[in-house]
Coordinates of C-alpha atoms in Angstrom, one line a residue:
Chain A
X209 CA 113.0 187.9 -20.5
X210 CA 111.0 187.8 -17.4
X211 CA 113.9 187.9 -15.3
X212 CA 115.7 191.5 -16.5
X213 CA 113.4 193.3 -14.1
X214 CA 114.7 191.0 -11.0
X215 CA 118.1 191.0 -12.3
X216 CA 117.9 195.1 -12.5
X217 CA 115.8 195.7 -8.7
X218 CA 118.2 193.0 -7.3
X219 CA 121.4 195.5 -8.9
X220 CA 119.5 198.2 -7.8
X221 CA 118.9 196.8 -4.3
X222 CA 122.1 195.8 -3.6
X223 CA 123.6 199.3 -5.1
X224 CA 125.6 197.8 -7.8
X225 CA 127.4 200.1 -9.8
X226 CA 128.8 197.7 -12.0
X227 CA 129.3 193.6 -12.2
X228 CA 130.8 191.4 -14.6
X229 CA 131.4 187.8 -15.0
X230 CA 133.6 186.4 -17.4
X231 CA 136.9 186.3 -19.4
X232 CA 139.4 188.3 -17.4
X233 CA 141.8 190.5 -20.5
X234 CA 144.1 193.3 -20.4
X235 CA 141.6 195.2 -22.5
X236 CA 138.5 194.6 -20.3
X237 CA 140.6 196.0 -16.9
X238 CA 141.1 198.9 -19.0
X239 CA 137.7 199.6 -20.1
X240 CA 136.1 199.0 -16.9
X241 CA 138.7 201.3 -15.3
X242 CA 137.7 204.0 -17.5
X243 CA 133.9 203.0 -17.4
X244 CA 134.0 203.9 -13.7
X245 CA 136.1 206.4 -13.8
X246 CA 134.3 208.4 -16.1
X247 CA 131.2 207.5 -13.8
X248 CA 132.7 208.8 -10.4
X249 CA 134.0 211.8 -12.2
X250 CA 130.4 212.7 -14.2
X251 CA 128.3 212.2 -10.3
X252 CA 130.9 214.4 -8.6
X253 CA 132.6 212.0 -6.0
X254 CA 134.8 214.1 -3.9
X255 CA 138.2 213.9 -5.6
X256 CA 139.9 212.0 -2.3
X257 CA 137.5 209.5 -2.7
X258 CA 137.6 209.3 -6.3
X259 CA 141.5 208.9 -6.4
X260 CA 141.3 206.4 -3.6
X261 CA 138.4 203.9 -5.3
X262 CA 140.5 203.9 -8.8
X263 CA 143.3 202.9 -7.0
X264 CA 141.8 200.1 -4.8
X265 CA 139.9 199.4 -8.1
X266 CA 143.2 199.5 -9.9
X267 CA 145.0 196.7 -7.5
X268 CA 142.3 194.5 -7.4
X269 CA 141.1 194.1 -10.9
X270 CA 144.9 193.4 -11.5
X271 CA 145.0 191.5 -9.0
X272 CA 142.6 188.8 -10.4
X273 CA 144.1 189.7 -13.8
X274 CA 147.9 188.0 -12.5
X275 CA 146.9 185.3 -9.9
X276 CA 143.6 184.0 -10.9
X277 CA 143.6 179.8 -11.4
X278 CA 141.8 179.0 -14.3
X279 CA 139.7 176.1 -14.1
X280 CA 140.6 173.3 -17.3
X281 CA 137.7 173.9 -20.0
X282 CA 137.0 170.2 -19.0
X283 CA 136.5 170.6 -15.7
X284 CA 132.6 169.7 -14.7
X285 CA 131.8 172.5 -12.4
X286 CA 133.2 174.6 -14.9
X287 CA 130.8 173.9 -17.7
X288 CA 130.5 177.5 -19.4
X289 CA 134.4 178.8 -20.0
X290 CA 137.7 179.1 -18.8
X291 CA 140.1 181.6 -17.1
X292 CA 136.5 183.2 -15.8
X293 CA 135.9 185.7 -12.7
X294 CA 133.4 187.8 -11.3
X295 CA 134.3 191.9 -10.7
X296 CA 131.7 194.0 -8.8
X297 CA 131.6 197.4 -7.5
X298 CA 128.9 198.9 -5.6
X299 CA 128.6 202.5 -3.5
X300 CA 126.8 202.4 -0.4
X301 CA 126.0 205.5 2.0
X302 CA 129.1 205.3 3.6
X303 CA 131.5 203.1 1.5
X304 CA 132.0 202.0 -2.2
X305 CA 132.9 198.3 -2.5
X306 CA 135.0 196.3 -4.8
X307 CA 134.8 192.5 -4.9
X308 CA 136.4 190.2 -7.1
X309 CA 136.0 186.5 -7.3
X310 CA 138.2 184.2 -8.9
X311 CA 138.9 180.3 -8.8
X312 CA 142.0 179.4 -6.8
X313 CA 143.7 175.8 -6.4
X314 CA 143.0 174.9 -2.9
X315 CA 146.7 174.3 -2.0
X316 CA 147.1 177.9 -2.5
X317 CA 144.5 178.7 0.0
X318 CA 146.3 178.3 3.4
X319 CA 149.3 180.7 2.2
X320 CA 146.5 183.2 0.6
X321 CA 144.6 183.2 3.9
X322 CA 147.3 183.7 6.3
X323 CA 149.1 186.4 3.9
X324 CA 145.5 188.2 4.4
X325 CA 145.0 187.7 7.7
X326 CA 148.3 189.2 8.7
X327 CA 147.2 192.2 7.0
X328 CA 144.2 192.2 8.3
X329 CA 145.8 192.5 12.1
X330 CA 148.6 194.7 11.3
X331 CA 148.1 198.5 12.4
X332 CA 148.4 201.4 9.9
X333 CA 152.4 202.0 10.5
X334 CA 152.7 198.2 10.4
X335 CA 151.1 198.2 6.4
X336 CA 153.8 200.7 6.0
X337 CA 156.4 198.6 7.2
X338 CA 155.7 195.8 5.2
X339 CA 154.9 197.2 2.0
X340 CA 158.7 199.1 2.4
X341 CA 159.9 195.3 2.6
X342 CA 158.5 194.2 0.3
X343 CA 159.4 196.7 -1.9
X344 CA 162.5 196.9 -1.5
X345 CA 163.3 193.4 -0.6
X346 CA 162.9 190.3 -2.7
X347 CA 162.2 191.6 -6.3
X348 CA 159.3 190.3 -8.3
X349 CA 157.2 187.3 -8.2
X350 CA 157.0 185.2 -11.0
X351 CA 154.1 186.5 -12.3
X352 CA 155.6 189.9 -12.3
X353 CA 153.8 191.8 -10.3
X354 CA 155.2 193.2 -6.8
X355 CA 153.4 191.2 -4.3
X356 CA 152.4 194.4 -2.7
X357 CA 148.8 194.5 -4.3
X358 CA 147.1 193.4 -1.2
X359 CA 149.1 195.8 1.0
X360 CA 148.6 198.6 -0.7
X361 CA 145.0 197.6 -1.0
X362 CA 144.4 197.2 2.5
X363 CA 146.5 200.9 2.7
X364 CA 144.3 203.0 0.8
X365 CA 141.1 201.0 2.0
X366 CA 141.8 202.1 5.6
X367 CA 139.4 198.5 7.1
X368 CA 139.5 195.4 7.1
X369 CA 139.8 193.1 3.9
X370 CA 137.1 190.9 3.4
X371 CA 137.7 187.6 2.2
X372 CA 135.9 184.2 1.7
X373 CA 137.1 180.7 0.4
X374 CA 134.4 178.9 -1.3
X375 CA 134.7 175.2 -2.2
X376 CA 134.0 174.3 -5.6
X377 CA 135.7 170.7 -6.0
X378 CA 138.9 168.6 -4.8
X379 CA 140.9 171.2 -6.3
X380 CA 139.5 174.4 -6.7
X381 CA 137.8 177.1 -4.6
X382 CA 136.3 180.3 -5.3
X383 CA 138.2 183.3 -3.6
X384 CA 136.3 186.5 -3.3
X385 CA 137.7 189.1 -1.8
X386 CA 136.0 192.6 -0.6
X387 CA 138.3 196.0 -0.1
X388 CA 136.3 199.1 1.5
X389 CA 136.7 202.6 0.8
X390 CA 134.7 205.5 2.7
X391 CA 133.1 208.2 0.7
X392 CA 133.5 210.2 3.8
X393 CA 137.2 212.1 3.2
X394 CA 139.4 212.5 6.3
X395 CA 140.2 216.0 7.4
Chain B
X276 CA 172.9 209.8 -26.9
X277 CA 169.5 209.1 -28.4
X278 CA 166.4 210.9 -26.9
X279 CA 163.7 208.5 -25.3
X280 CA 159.9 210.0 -25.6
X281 CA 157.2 208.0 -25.5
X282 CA 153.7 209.5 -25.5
X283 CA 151.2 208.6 -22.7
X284 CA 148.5 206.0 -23.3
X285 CA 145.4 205.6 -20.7
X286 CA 148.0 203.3 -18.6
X287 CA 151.0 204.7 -19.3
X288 CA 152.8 208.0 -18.4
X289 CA 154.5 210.2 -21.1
X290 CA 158.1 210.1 -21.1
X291 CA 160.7 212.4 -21.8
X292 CA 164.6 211.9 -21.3
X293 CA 166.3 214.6 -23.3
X294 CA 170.2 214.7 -22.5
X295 CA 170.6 217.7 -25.2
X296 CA 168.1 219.7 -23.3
X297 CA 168.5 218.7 -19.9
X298 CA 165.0 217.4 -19.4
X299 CA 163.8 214.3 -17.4
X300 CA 160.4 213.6 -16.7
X301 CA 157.8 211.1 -16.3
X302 CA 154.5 212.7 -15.7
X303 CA 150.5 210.9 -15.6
X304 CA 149.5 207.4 -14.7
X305 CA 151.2 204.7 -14.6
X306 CA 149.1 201.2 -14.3
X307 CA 150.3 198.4 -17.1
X308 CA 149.7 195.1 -16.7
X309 CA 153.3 194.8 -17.4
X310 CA 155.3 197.4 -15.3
X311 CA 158.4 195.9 -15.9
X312 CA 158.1 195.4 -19.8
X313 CA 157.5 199.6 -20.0
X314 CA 159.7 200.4 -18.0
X315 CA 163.1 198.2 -19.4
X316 CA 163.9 200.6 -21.8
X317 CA 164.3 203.6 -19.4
X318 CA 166.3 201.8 -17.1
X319 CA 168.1 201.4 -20.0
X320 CA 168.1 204.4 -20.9
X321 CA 169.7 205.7 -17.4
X322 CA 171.9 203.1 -17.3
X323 CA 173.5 204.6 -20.1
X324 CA 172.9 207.8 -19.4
X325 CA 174.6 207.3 -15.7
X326 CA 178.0 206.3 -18.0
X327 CA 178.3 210.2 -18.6
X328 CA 175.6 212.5 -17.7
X329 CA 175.3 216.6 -17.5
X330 CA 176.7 218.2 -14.8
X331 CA 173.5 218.6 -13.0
X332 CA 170.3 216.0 -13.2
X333 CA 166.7 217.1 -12.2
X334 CA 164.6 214.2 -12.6
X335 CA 161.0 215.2 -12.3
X336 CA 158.3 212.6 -11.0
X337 CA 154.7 213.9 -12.0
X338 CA 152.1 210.8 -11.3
X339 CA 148.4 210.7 -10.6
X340 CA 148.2 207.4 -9.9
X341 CA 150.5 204.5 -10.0
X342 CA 149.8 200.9 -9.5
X343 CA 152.2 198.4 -7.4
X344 CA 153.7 196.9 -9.7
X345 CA 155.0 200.6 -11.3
X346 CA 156.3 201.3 -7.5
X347 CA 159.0 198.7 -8.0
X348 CA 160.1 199.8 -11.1
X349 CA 160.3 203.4 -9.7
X350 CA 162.4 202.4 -7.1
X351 CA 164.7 200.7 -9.7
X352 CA 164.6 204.3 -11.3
X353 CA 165.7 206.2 -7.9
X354 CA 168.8 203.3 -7.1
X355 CA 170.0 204.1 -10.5
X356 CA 169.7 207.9 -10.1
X357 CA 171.2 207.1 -6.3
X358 CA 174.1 205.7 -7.8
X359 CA 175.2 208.6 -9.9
X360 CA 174.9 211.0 -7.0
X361 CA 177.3 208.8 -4.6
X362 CA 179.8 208.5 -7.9
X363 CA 180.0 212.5 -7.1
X364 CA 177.8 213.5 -10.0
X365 CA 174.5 216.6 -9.2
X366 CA 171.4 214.5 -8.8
X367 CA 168.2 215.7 -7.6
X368 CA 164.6 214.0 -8.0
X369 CA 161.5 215.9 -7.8
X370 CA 158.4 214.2 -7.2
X371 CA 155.7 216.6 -7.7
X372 CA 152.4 215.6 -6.6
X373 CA 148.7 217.2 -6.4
X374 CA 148.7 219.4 -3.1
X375 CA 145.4 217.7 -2.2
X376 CA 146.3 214.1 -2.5
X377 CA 148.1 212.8 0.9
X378 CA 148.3 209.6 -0.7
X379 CA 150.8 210.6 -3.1
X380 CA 152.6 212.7 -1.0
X381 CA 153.2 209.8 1.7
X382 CA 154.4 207.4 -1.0
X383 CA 157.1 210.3 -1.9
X384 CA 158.1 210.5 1.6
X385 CA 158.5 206.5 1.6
X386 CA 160.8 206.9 -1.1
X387 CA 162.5 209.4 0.9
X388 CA 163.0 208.1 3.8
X389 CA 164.5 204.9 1.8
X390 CA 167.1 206.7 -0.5
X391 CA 170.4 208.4 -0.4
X392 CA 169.8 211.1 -3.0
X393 CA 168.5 214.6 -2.8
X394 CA 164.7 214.1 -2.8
X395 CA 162.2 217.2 -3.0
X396 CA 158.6 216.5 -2.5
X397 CA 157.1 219.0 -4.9
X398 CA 153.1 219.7 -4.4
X399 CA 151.8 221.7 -7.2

């Protein structure tokens, strides 16, 4: 039990509003989204900002929902369970954060990383451009889901996507990725 | 033709396609996991209604929040009501959005700026 107050100052510290590792569901997207939204709307985050957070939150919890690889039960560095991430979402003085971090096969990683680097160079009206492609262009992924997530992530987040690549064995790596959004409203 | 409701859940919007009374609406959030499995049926639904509709169509668009996976479906929604106004039939889509949220009111322009159809951003 020792350890509850360093696991709380360390949350406190790092201005955690919320972190979960685990089994990634349909159901636990849902209730975090409500969790925070209900917390956003009871400390009276302007409504901009509010709107903005759900729907980064939105993209990127669904995100790791479609593309996440799970690690095999069997698989030694993954002793504890499968299909596992880790969801985090923080609110500084000037931004709130949301991280994810998932497992991803490494041969996914060069096509992840230049996908997000290009979005990560690419102006405002660019974003635009390429989300309007995409939208209207190739239909949906096998997984179902747009491939616009990141796009319109890096859209209503207004900076830069962070992103890391973490290896974890021959095959796997842990992706975590951080989207920004100011609590300061545009005029 | 049958009426299509379907009441809005936490992810879903409510849903009303009346052909007796004129009415077509989709109004709240949209985020499901599964855009495409929610939204089949109303596709359908146009598709079938675009075989002999009313002499005028107002569609009305009323969403807070819709995730990317919804955006495609919606634009499948708009080509279908696209079609019946270049077969020469009285189409207009209203996307109403919260006069506040710039966010919403840029996606309706992209829409616009993409479609063929009468296409009247609404901000309430």
């Amino acid at each position: 039990m020792s350890m509850t107050y360093s696991y709380y100052k360390n949350m406190q510290l790092n201005n955690i509003i919320f972190v979960y590792q685990g089994e990634v569901t349909a159901d636990l997207v849902s209730s975090i989204l409500q969790m925070v939204e209900n917390k956003l709307e009871g400390e009276g985050e302007d409504r901009k900002v509010k709107k903005r957070v759900f729907n980064v939150m939105v993209e990127c919890l669904q995100n790791v929902y479609h593309h996440l690889d799970a690690l095999p039960p069997t698989d030694p560095s993954n002793p504890v369970r499968d299909k596992t991430a880790l969801l985090m979402i923080g609110r500084e003085e000037k931004d709130y954060y949301i991280i994810t971090g998932n497992h991803v096969l490494n041969d996914r990683i060069p096509e992840l990383k230049s996908r997000l680097d290009r979005i990560n160079r690419a102006t405002k009206e660019e974003l635009k451009q390429l989300y309007q492609e995409i939208l209207t262009g190739t239909g949906f992924t096998e997984k179902g889901t747009a491939g616009l997530g990141m796009i319109d992530i890096a859209r209503k987040s207004g900076q830069r996507l962070g992103y890391d690549f973490h290896p974890v064995n021959e095959k796997y790596s842990f992706f975590s990725l951080e989207a920004r959004v100011s609590r300061i409203p545009e005029k | 033709m049958r009426n299509l409701v379907i009441e809005p859940t936490s992810k879903t919007p409510k849903v009303i396609l009346n052909s007796d009374l004129g009415i077509f609406e989709i109004t709240g959030r949209s985020i499901p996991e599964d855009a495409i499995g929610f939204y089949r049926k109303i596709l359908d639904w146009i598709e079938e209604y675009s075989k002999s509709p009313l002499p005028e169509t107002v569609f009305k668009f009323q969403l807070e929040y819709f995730n990317t996976s919804s955006s495609k479906c919606l634009l499948d929604i708009f080509r279908k009501l696209e079609r019946m106004h270049k077969n020469g039939n009285k189409v207009q889509i209203r996307w109403h959005y919260d006069s506040d949220d710039e966010d919403m009111a840029e996606t309706g322009q992209d829409y616009q700026a993409l479609l063929d159809v009468p296409f009247e951003l609404v901000p309430v």
